[in-house]
Each structure stands twice: as C-alpha cells, then as structure tokens.
Coordinates of C-alpha atoms in Angstrom, one line a residue:
X1 CA 0.0 0.0 0.0
X2 CA 1.4 3.4 -1.0
X3 CA 1.8 6.2 1.5
X4 CA -0.9 8.2 -0.3
X5 CA -3.5 5.5 0.0
X6 CA -5.6 5.6 3.2
X7 CA -5.8 2.4 5.2
X8 CA -9.2 0.8 5.1
X9 CA -10.8 0.7 8.5
X10 CA -11.4 -3.0 8.2
X11 CA -7.9 -3.9 6.9
X12 CA -5.6 -5.8 9.3
X13 CA -3.1 -3.7 11.3
X14 CA 0.5 -4.7 10.7
X15 CA 1.7 -6.5 13.8
X16 CA 4.2 -4.8 16.1
X17 CA 7.6 -6.5 16.2
X18 CA 8.2 -8.6 19.2
X19 CA 10.2 -7.3 22.1
X20 CA 14.0 -7.5 21.7
X21 CA 15.9 -9.3 24.5
X22 CA 19.4 -10.8 25.1
X23 CA 19.5 -14.5 24.4
X24 CA 20.2 -16.8 27.4
X25 CA 22.0 -20.2 27.1
X26 CA 18.8 -22.3 27.7
X27 CA 17.3 -20.7 24.6
X28 CA 20.1 -21.7 22.3
X29 CA 18.4 -24.8 20.8
X30 CA 15.2 -22.8 20.0
X31 CA 17.2 -19.9 18.5
X32 CA 19.3 -22.3 16.4
X33 CA 16.0 -23.7 15.0
X34 CA 14.9 -20.2 14.0
X35 CA 18.2 -19.6 12.2
X36 CA 18.1 -23.0 10.5
X37 CA 14.6 -22.4 9.2
X38 CA 15.3 -18.8 8.2
X39 CA 18.5 -19.7 6.2
X40 CA 17.5 -23.0 4.8
X41 CA 17.1 -21.5 1.3
X42 CA 20.1 -19.2 1.4
X43 CA 22.3 -19.8 -1.7
X44 CA 25.4 -20.4 0.3
X45 CA 23.8 -23.0 2.5
X46 CA 22.0 -24.8 -0.4
X47 CA 25.5 -25.1 -1.9
X48 CA 27.2 -26.2 1.4
X49 CA 24.3 -28.5 2.5
X50 CA 23.0 -29.9 -0.8
X51 CA 20.5 -32.4 0.7
X52 CA 17.2 -30.6 1.2
X53 CA 16.1 -33.4 3.5
X54 CA 19.1 -33.1 5.7
X55 CA 19.8 -29.4 5.6
X56 CA 17.5 -28.4 8.5
X57 CA 19.3 -30.9 10.8
X58 CA 22.7 -29.8 9.6
X59 CA 22.0 -26.1 10.0
X60 CA 20.5 -26.7 13.4
X61 CA 23.7 -28.4 14.5
X62 CA 25.8 -25.6 13.0
X63 CA 23.9 -22.9 14.8
X64 CA 23.7 -24.6 18.1
X65 CA 27.5 -24.6 18.1
X66 CA 27.7 -21.0 16.9
X67 CA 25.2 -19.6 19.4
X68 CA 26.6 -21.6 22.3
X69 CA 29.9 -19.7 21.7
X70 CA 28.3 -16.3 20.9
X71 CA 26.3 -16.1 24.1
X72 CA 29.6 -16.4 26.0
X73 CA 32.0 -14.4 23.8
X74 CA 29.7 -12.0 21.9
X75 CA 26.2 -10.7 22.0
X76 CA 23.1 -12.5 20.9
X77 CA 19.8 -10.6 20.5
X78 CA 16.4 -12.2 20.0
X79 CA 12.9 -11.1 19.2
X80 CA 10.3 -12.8 21.4
X81 CA 6.6 -13.1 21.5
X82 CA 4.7 -12.5 24.8
X83 CA 5.0 -16.2 25.7
X84 CA 8.7 -16.1 25.3
X85 CA 8.9 -17.8 21.9
X86 CA 12.0 -16.8 20.0
X87 CA 11.1 -15.5 16.5
X88 CA 14.3 -13.8 15.3
X89 CA 18.0 -13.9 16.2
X90 CA 21.2 -12.0 15.5
X91 CA 24.6 -12.9 16.9
X92 CA 27.5 -10.5 16.8
X93 CA 31.1 -10.7 18.0
X94 CA 33.1 -7.7 19.3
X95 CA 36.4 -6.9 17.6
X96 CA 39.0 -9.6 18.1
X97 CA 36.5 -12.2 19.3
X98 CA 36.2 -13.9 15.9
X99 CA 37.4 -16.4 14.7
X100 CA 37.4 -18.7 17.7
X101 CA 40.7 -19.6 19.2
X102 CA 41.9 -23.2 20.0
X103 CA 40.5 -23.2 23.5
X104 CA 37.0 -22.2 22.4
X105 CA 37.1 -24.8 19.6
X106 CA 38.0 -27.4 22.2
X107 CA 35.1 -26.5 24.3
X108 CA 32.9 -27.1 21.3
X109 CA 34.4 -30.5 20.5
X110 CA 31.3 -32.6 20.9
X111 CA 29.3 -30.2 18.8
X112 CA 32.0 -30.3 16.1
X113 CA 31.8 -34.1 16.0
X114 CA 28.1 -33.9 15.7
X115 CA 28.3 -31.4 12.9
X116 CA 31.0 -33.2 11.1
X117 CA 28.9 -36.4 11.2
X118 CA 25.8 -34.6 9.8
X119 CA 27.8 -32.8 7.1
X120 CA 30.4 -35.4 6.4
X121 CA 30.1 -35.4 2.6
X122 CA 30.8 -31.7 2.3
X123 CA 33.1 -30.9 5.2
X124 CA 35.8 -29.7 2.9
X125 CA 33.5 -27.0 1.4
X126 CA 32.5 -26.0 5.0
X127 CA 36.1 -25.6 5.9
X128 CA 36.7 -23.4 2.9
X129 CA 33.7 -21.3 3.8
X130 CA 35.1 -20.9 7.3
X131 CA 38.5 -19.9 6.0
X132 CA 37.0 -17.3 3.6
X133 CA 34.9 -15.8 6.4
X134 CA 37.7 -15.6 9.1
X135 CA 40.1 -14.0 6.6
X136 CA 37.7 -11.2 5.7
X137 CA 36.5 -10.0 9.1
X138 CA 38.2 -6.6 9.9
X139 CA 40.1 -6.6 13.2
X140 CA 38.4 -3.3 14.3
X141 CA 34.8 -4.1 13.5
X142 CA 32.0 -6.1 15.2
X143 CA 31.2 -9.2 13.2
X144 CA 27.5 -10.1 12.5
X145 CA 28.0 -13.8 12.4
X146 CA 24.3 -14.8 12.0
X147 CA 20.9 -13.2 11.5
X148 CA 17.5 -14.5 10.7
X149 CA 13.8 -14.3 11.4
X150 CA 11.3 -17.1 11.4
X151 CA 10.1 -17.4 7.8
X152 CA 6.4 -16.9 8.5
X153 CA 7.1 -13.7 10.5
X154 CA 9.5 -12.0 8.1
X155 CA 9.0 -8.5 6.6
X156 CA 7.2 -7.3 9.7
X157 CA 10.1 -5.2 11.3
X158 CA 11.7 -7.9 13.5
X159 CA 15.0 -7.9 11.5
X160 CA 15.2 -4.1 11.6
X161 CA 14.6 -4.2 15.4
X162 CA 17.4 -6.7 15.9
X163 CA 19.9 -4.7 13.9
X164 CA 18.9 -1.6 15.8
X165 CA 20.0 -3.5 18.9
X166 CA 23.2 -4.5 17.3
X167 CA 24.0 -0.9 16.2
X168 CA 23.3 0.3 19.7
X169 CA 25.7 -2.2 21.1
X170 CA 28.4 -1.4 18.4
X171 CA 28.3 2.3 19.3
X172 CA 31.1 4.1 17.5
X173 CA 32.7 0.9 16.1
X174 CA 31.9 -0.4 12.7
X175 CA 29.9 -3.6 12.0
X176 CA 30.7 -6.2 9.3
X177 CA 28.7 -8.9 7.7
X178 CA 28.6 -11.2 4.7
X179 CA 25.7 -12.5 2.6
X180 CA 25.3 -14.9 -0.2
X181 CA 21.7 -13.9 -1.0
X182 CA 21.7 -11.2 -3.7
X183 CA 18.4 -9.7 -2.6
X184 CA 19.8 -9.2 0.9
X185 CA 22.3 -6.7 -0.4
X186 CA 19.7 -4.0 -0.9
X187 CA 18.2 -4.8 2.5
X188 CA 21.5 -4.3 4.2
X189 CA 22.2 -1.2 2.2
X190 CA 19.0 0.3 3.7
X191 CA 20.5 -0.5 7.2
X192 CA 23.6 1.5 6.4
X193 CA 25.9 -1.2 5.1
X194 CA 27.9 -1.1 1.8
X195 CA 30.1 -3.6 0.0
X196 CA 33.7 -3.2 1.0
X197 CA 35.5 -5.7 -1.3
X198 CA 34.9 -7.7 -4.5
X199 CA 32.5 -10.6 -4.0
X200 CA 34.1 -14.0 -3.5
X201 CA 33.1 -17.2 -5.2
X202 CA 32.1 -19.8 -2.6
X203 CA 32.0 -22.6 -5.1
X204 CA 32.7 -22.5 -8.8
X205 CA 33.2 -19.2 -10.7
X206 CA 29.5 -18.9 -11.3
X207 CA 28.7 -18.7 -7.6
X208 CA 27.3 -18.7 -5.1
X209 CA 29.0 -15.5 -4.1
X210 CA 30.0 -14.1 -0.7
X211 CA 29.3 -10.3 -0.6
X212 CA 31.2 -8.6 2.2
X213 CA 29.5 -5.5 3.6
X214 CA 30.4 -3.0 6.4
X215 CA 28.6 -0.3 8.3
X216 CA 31.0 2.4 9.5
X217 CA 29.9 4.7 12.3
X218 CA 31.7 7.5 14.2
X219 CA 31.6 8.4 17.9
X220 CA 30.2 11.9 17.0
X221 CA 27.5 10.7 14.6

C-alpha cells in the first residue's frame, strides 16, 4: 500500500515487532532452529548442504554450536513473543573475538563431532567457507555472524529491530557482515551497510557469491 493510500478501517493492522531481548544459554536450541529455518534456502547453504532433506538438521547443528559460543563471547539478541517464543535472532562478536581460538574450539568439541557427522560429505566445502569468512573480518569491527527471522514472520520489522539493537551495542565501532543472498544486499544497504570488497566465489566461478559489507559509524555521529 502506498503512502498516499488511506488504510481501510477494516484492513488488518500490521503487527508490532516482538520485544528484543538478550538470548540466554537455555534458549540456544530454539534460537538455532529459528536460524536453521530462516536460512534453509540461502544460496550459500544450499551449496554447502545440498541435501534438502538433511539441511534443516545440519543447519540446526551448526547454529547450536555458533550460538553456544556467541552467548559467552559475543552478544546475541532475539525477538520474542509474549509467551517467550523466539522469533528472530542476530549474533555478533566484538572486535578480536572472531574467529574462535583453540580453547573455544576445544570446548565445542562434541558439537563439532556432531556437525562433522551430519555434514560429512561436504566438510571440505564448509572448511573453505570458514577460512574465507575468518580471513575477511576486519580486526576493528564487530562481526555479525548470523541473523534470521522465522520465515512466517519476516517482513514485519523484526529484522530491523534486531539490527537496531546491534548498532546500539556497536556504538562508535563499525559492523561487518557477509551475505550470499543477492536480494539481501539491498536490505543491508538500507540499514547503512555497503560492499567493501569484491565478492568472492564460494564454489565455482558462477557462484554462489559471498558479498562482504560493512557499516561504518563514528563516535560523534
């Protein structure tokens, strides 16, 4: 509906985004499920996890590991409904906290074994993806490691609310992220991000492509 068109009095009111909270460790499995569902059709993950039947399980294992680390060493924000149900998630690491060091990898050992078993046929591609990601993160920026909203609740303002929480936490520092979904580039541009390097081929030269983007802020505005 355009801005010049009055809303019909009987038309449904757009729902208000859920409240934004900090994610607690007991909520990690539910939050990982939200991310797995939200990102199941992302071009990068359809390449890395080619089995559509197994992809939800593989992504859930990946994000349980990611979020378990992020709640301890970064910041994880979630949108919640009134009953506490997690509907959206964004995980960010402060400068210097990503990638994980040896000690943190060791603490995730059992999750790594679980993930490696689920994704055994394409573990080499996953390793390449991890290398490409860790090499590109600026040392002086916060890293948005994961972001997603439950598919049936997207385009209602939850993603924007989550990134507002991230940008408030970042303060005067910059924030960096990567996307392999072309239509997300415009979305992140609207949030203040811009491509900072040439895109990188995750697989063959015809893609999918990793697009690195950064939002630079300054202490005085």
